[in-house]
Short mmCIF file of C-alpha atoms in Angstrom, two decimals:
data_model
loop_
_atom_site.label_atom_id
_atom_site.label_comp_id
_atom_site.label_asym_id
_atom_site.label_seq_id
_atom_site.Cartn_x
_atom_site.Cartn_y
_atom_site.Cartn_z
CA UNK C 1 68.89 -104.48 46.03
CA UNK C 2 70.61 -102.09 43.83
CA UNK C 3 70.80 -98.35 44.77
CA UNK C 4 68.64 -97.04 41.87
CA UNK C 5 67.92 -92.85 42.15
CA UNK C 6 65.28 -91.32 40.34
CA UNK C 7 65.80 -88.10 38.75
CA UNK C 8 62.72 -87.33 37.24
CA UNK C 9 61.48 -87.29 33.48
CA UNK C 10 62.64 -90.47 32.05
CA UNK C 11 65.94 -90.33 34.12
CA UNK C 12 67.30 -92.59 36.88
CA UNK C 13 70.52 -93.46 38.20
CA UNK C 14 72.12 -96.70 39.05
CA UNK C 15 75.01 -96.75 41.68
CA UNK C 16 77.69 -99.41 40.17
CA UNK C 17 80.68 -100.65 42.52
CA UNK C 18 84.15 -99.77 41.56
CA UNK C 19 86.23 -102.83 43.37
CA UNK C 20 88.96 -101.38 45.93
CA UNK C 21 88.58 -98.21 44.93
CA UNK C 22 87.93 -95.69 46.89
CA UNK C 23 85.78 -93.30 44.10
CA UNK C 24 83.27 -96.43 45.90
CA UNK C 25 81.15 -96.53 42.29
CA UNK C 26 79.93 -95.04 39.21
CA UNK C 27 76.57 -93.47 38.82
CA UNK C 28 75.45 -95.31 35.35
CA UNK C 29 72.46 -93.00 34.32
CA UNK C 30 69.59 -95.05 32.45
CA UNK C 31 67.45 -92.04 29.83
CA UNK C 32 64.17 -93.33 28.58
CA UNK C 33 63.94 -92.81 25.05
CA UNK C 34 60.75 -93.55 22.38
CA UNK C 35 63.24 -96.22 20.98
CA UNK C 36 63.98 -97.68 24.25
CA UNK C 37 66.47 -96.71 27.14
CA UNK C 38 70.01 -95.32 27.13
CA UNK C 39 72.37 -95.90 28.82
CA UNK C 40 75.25 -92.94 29.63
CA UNK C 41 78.32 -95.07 30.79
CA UNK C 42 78.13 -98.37 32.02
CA UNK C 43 80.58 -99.40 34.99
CA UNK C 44 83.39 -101.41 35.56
CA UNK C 45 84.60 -104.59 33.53
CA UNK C 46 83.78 -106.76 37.04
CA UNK C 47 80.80 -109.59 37.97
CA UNK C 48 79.84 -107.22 40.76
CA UNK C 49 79.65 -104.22 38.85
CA UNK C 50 77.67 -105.98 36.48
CA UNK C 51 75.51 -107.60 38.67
CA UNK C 52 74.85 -104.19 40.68
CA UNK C 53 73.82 -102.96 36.77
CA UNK C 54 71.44 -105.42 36.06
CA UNK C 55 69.84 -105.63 38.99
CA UNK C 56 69.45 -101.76 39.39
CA UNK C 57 67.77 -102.64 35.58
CA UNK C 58 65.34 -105.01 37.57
CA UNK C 59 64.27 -102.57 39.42
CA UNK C 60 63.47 -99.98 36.58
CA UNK C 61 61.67 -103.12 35.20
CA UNK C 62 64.05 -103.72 32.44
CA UNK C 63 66.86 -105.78 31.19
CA UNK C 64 70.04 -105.87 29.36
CA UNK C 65 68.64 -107.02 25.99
CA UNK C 66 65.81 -103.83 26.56
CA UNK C 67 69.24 -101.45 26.05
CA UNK C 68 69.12 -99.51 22.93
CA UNK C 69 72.36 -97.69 22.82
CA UNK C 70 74.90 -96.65 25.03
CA UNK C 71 76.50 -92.77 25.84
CA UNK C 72 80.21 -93.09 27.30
CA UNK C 73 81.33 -89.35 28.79
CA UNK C 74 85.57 -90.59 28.43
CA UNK C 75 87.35 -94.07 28.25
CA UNK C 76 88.03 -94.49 31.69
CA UNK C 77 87.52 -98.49 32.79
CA UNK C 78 85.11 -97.34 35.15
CA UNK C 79 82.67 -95.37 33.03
CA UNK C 80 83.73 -97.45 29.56
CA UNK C 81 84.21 -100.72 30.85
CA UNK C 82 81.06 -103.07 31.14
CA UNK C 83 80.46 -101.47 27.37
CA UNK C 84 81.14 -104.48 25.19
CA UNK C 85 79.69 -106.95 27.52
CA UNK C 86 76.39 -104.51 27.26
CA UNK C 87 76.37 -104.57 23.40
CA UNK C 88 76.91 -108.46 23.16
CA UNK C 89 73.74 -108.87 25.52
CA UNK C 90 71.51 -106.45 23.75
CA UNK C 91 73.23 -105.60 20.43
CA UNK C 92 73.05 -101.89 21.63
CA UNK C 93 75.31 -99.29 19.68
CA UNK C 94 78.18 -97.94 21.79
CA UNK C 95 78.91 -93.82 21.35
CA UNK C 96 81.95 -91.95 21.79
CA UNK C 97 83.66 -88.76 20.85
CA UNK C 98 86.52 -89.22 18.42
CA UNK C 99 89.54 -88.46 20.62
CA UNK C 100 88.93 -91.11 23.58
CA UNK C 101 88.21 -93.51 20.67
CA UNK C 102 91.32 -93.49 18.97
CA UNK C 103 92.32 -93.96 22.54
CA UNK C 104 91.13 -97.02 22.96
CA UNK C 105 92.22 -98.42 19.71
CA UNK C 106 95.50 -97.32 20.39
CA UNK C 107 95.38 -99.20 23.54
CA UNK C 108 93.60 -102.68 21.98
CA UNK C 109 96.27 -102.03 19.27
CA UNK C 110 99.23 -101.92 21.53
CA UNK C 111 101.03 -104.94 22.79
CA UNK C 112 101.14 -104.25 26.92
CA UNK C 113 105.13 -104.30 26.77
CA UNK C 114 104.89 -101.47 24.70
CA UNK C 115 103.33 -99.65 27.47
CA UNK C 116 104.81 -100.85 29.99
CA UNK C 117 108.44 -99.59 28.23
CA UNK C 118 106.70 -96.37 27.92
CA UNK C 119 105.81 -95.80 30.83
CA UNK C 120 109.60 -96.83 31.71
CA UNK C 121 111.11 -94.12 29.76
CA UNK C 122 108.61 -91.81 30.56
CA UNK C 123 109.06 -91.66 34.65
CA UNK C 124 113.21 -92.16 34.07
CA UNK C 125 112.63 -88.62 32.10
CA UNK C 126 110.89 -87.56 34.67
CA UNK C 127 113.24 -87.85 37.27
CA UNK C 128 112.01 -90.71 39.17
CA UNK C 129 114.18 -92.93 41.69
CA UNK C 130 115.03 -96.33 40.09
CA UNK C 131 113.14 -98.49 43.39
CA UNK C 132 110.17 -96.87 41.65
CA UNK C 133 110.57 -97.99 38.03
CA UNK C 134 111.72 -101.64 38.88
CA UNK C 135 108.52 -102.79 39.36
CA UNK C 136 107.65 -101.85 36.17
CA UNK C 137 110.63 -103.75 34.18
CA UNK C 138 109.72 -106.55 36.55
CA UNK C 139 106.36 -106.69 35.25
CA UNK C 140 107.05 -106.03 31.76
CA UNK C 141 109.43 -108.80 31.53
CA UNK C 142 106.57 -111.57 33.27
CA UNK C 143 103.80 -110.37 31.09
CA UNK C 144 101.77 -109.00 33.82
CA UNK C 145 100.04 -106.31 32.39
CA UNK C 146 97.41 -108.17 30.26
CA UNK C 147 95.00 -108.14 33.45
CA UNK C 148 95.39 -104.39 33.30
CA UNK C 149 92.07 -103.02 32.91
CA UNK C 150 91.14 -101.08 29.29
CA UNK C 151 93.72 -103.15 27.02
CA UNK C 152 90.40 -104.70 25.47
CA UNK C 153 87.76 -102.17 26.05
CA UNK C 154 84.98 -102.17 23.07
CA UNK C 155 85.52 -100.05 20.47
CA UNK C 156 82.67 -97.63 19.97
CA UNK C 157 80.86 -97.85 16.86
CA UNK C 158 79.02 -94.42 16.48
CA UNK C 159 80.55 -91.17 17.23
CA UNK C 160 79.17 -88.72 19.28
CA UNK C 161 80.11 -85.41 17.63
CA UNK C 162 79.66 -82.23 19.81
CA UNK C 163 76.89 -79.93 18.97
CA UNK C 164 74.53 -82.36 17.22
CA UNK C 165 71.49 -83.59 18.50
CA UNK C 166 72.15 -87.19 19.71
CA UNK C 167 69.54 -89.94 18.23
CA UNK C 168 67.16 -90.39 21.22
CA UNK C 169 64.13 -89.91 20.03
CA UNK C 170 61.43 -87.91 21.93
CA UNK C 171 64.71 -86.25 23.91
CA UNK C 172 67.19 -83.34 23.72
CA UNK C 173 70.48 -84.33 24.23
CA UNK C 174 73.15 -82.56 22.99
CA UNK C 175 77.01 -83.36 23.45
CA UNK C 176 79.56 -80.31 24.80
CA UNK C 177 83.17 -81.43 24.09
CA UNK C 178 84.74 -81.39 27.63
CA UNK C 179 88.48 -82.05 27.17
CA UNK C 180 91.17 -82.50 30.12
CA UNK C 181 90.25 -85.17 31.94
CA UNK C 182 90.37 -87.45 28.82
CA UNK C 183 90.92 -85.77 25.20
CA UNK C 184 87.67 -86.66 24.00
CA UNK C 185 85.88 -85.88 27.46
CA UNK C 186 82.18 -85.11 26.87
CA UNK C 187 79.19 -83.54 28.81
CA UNK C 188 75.85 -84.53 27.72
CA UNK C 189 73.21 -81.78 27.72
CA UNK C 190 69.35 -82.40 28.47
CA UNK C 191 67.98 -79.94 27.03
CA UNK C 192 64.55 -80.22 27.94
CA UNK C 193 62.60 -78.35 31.03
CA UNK C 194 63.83 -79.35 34.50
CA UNK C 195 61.29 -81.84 35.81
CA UNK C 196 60.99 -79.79 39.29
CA UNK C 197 60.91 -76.43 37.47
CA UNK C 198 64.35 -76.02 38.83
CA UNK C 199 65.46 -72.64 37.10
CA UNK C 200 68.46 -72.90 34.82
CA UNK C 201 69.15 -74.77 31.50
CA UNK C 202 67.83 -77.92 31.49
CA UNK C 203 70.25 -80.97 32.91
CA UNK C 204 73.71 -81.58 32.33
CA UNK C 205 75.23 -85.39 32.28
CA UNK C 206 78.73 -84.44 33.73
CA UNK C 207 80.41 -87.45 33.77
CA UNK C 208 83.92 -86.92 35.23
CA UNK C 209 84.45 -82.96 34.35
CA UNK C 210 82.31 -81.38 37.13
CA UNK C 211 81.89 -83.29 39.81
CA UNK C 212 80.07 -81.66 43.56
CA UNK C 213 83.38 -82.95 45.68
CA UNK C 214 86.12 -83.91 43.81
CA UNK C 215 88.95 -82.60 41.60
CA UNK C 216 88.98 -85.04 38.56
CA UNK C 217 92.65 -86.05 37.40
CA UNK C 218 94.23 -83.84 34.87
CA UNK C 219 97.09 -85.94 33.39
CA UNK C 220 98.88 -86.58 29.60
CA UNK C 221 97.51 -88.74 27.19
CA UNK C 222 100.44 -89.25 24.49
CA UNK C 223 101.04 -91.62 21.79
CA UNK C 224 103.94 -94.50 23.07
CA UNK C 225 105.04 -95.71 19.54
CA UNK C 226 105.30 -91.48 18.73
CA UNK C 227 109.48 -91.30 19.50
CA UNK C 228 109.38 -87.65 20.03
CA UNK C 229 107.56 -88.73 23.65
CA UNK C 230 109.02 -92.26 24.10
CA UNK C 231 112.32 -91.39 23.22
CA UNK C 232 114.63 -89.81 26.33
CA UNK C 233 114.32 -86.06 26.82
CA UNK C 234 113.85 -83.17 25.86
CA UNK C 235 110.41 -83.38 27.16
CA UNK C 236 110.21 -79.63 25.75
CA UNK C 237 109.29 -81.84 22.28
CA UNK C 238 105.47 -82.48 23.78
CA UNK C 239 105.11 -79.06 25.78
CA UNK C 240 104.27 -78.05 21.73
CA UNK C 241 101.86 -80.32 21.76
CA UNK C 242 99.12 -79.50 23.42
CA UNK C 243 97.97 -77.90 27.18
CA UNK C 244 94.85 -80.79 28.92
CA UNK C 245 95.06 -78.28 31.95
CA UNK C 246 94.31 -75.54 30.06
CA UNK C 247 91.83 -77.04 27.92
CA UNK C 248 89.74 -78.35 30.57
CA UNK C 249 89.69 -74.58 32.36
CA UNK C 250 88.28 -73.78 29.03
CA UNK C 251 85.77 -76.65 29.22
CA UNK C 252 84.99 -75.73 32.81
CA UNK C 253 84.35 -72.23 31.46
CA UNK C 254 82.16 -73.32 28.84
CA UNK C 255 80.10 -75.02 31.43
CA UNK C 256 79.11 -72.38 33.61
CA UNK C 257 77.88 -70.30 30.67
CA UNK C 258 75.64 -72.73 30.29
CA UNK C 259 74.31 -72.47 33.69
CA UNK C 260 72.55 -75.65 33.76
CA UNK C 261 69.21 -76.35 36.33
CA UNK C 262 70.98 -79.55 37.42
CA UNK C 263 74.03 -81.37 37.32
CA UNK C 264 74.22 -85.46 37.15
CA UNK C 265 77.69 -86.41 37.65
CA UNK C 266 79.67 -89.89 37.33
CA UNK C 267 80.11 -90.07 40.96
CA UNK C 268 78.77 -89.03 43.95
CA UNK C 269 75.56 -87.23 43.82
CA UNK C 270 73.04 -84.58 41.88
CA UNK C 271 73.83 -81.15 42.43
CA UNK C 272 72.97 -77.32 41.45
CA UNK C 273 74.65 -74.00 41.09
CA UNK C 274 77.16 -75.88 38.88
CA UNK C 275 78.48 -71.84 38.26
CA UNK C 276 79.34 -72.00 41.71
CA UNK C 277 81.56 -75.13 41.24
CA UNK C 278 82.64 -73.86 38.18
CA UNK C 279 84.10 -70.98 40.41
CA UNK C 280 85.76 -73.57 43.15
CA UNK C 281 87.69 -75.63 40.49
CA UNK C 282 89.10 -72.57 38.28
CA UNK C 283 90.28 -71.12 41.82
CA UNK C 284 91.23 -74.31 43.20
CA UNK C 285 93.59 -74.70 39.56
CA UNK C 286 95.02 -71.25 39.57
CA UNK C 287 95.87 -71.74 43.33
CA UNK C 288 98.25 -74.43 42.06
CA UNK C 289 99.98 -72.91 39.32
CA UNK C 290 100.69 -70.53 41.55
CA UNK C 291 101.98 -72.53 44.13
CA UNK C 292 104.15 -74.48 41.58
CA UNK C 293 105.50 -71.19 40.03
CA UNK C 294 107.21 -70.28 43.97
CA UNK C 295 108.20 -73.87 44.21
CA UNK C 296 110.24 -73.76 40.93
CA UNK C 297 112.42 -70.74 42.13
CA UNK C 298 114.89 -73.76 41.79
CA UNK C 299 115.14 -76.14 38.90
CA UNK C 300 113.04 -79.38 39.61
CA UNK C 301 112.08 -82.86 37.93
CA UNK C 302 108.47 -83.69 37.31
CA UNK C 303 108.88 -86.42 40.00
CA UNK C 304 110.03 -83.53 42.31
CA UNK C 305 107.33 -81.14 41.72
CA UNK C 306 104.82 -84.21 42.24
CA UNK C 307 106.50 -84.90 45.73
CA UNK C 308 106.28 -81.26 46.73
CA UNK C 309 102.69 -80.63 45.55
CA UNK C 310 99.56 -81.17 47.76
CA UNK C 311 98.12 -84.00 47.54
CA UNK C 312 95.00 -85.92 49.61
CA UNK C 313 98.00 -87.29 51.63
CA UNK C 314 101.30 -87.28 52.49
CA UNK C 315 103.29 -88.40 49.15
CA UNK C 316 104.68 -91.45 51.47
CA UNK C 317 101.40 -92.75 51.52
CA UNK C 318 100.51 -92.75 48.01
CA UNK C 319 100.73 -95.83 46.59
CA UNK C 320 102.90 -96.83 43.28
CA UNK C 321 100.04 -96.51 40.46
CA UNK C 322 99.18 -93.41 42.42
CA UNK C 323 102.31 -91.92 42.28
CA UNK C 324 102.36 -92.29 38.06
CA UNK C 325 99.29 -90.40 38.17
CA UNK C 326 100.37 -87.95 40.45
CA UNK C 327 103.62 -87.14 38.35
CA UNK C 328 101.14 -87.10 34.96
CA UNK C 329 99.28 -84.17 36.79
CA UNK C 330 102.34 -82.36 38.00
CA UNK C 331 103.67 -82.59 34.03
CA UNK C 332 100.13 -81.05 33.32
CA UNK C 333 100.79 -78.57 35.48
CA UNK C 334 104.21 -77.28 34.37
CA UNK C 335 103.08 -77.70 30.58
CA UNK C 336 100.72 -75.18 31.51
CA UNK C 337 103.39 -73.11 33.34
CA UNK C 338 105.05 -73.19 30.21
CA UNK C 339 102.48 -71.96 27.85
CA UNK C 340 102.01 -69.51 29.95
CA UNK C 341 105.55 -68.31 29.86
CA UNK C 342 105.65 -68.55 33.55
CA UNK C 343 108.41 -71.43 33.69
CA UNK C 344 110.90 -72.95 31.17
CA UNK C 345 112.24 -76.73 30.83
CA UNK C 346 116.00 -76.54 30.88
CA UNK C 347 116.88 -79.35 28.60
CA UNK C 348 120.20 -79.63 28.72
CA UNK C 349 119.94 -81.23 31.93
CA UNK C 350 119.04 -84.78 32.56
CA UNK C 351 116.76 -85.81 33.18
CA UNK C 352 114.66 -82.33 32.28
CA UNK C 353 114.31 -79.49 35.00
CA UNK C 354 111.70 -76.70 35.18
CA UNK C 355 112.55 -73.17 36.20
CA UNK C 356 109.98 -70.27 36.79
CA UNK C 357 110.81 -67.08 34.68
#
């Protein structure tokens, strides 16, 4: 039996396994519409995860081929990745905003060396050991990446533009643009009277920007055939470029004006006073800039602010993907720094340092 969750008017949630992963699943949330349901995300590219999803679709009495169209909040493999097998089942539409789109056809478009040489150049800039990178060129040169998940996710074939009503019929969704945890990040808006009477502004469909327990990633999502990123430092070149961390403190802003009744997150569970939350993460965020302006009394590498930041646990036990993340975030971090005027990238040194000011 699938763990299915209802949620009241026309909304249930379906928990769908994640393999290895410690997140455990994704909450894929099935909306009854007058043209049939919708699905917002859909899972993991895996059997399980797509046996967990249809059978939690038994158990709401439907099936695949009963899908009308599908809502994905960001391109991550675990909200995006079941997509295309969804739409070849049921011949469902697949909706996303703009930005994570041209993510994904960047990534379909790419050839995984290409990556895999970007990420390359893009850790040696940052400072990091060469034990760490090895594994990479190893795996570049055996053509291991093309079981990497996301190098063939669907490509969407509606947008979902931010403000407009979406086209369920007989509901009021709206989208809320939502970037930092993916450029085109979105939050889908229900609203429509809580089904409990809850007070607030109807429901919000979260996906990975507020979530009741966890601190979603906040990395850099750049362009590997743009040579101003894959070429060797300065990494001052992309500070110009744009700010994710301080875009999503925007978005997280934006969202507790709204003040919605309810929040129905990717992961974990339902929740309320999403203002409260709101609070946590903005405090939680301007904790560690300030933590990483003391550290950066001296000049460090991005791979040396990751290894001195705080982290669920000790940086020796992170593993190697985990560490790439890890250093994304700290570069995050410093970029905001930066605009900020708080630190400066000394780029005469190499690889590039950051100083506070």
């Amino acid at each position: 039996m699938a763990q299915v969750t209802e949620h009241g008017g026309g909304v249930w949630s379906i928990e769908v396994p994640i393999p290895d992963n410690p997140l455990g699943h994704t909450l894929v949330h099935v909306v009854e519409t007058d043209s049939g349901p919708v699905l917002i995300d859909t899972g993991w590219d895996d059997p399980t995860s797509w046996d967990a999803l249809t059978a939690g679709l038994a158990e709401l009495s439907l099936g695949i081929t009963d899908i009308h169209g599908v809502l994905i909040t960001h391109h991550h493999p675990d909200h995006h990745g079941l997509s295309g097998q969804v739409r070849e089942e049921s011949g469902a539409w697949l909706a996303m905003h703009a930005a994570d789109t041209e993510v994904v056809k960047r990534t379909r478009g790419a050839e995984p060396a290409v990556w895999l040489e970007y990420l390359t150049r893009k850790l040696a800039a940052a400072g990091a050991p060469d034990e760490h990178i090895e594994p990479l060129r190893r795996a570049r040169a055996s053509g291991g990446t093309r079981t990497l998940p996301g190098l063939r996710a669907a490509v969407p074939d509606r947008e979902i533009v931010p403000g407009d009503l979406l086209p369920l019929p007989g509901r009021r969704l709206r989208a809320i643009w939502t970037p930092g945890h993916t450029p085109g990040h979105v939050c889908l808006h229900l609203d429509e009277e809580h089904p409990a009477n809850r007070p607030g502004n109807g429901r919000l469909f979260s996906g990975d920007h507020l979530l009741p327990g966890i601190t979603p990633h906040i990395g850099l999502y750049e362009d590997p055939d743009d040579a101003t990123v894959t070429d060797p430092p300065p990494l001052s070149t992309p500070l110009e470029r744009g700010d994710p961390l301080g875009d999503y403190l925007a978005s997280l802003e934006r969202i507790g004006r709204l003040a919605p009744a309810e929040v129905l997150p990717a992961h974990q569970h339902a929740f309320t006073d999403a203002a409260g939350r709101v609070r946590e993460l903005l405090a939680h965020h301007e904790d560690r800039l300030r933590d990483l302006q003391a550290l950066l009394a001296q000049p460090l590498t991005a791979w040396q602010i990751a290894e001195r930041m705080e982290w669920n646990r000790p940086w020796e036990q992170i593993p190697h993907g985990s560490r790439n993340i890890a250093v994304s975030e700290a570069e995050a971090h410093v970029r905001r720094l930066v605009k900020l005027g708080h630190a400066e990238a000394l780029t005469d040194n190499d690889p590039v340092t950051y100083i506070a000011v």
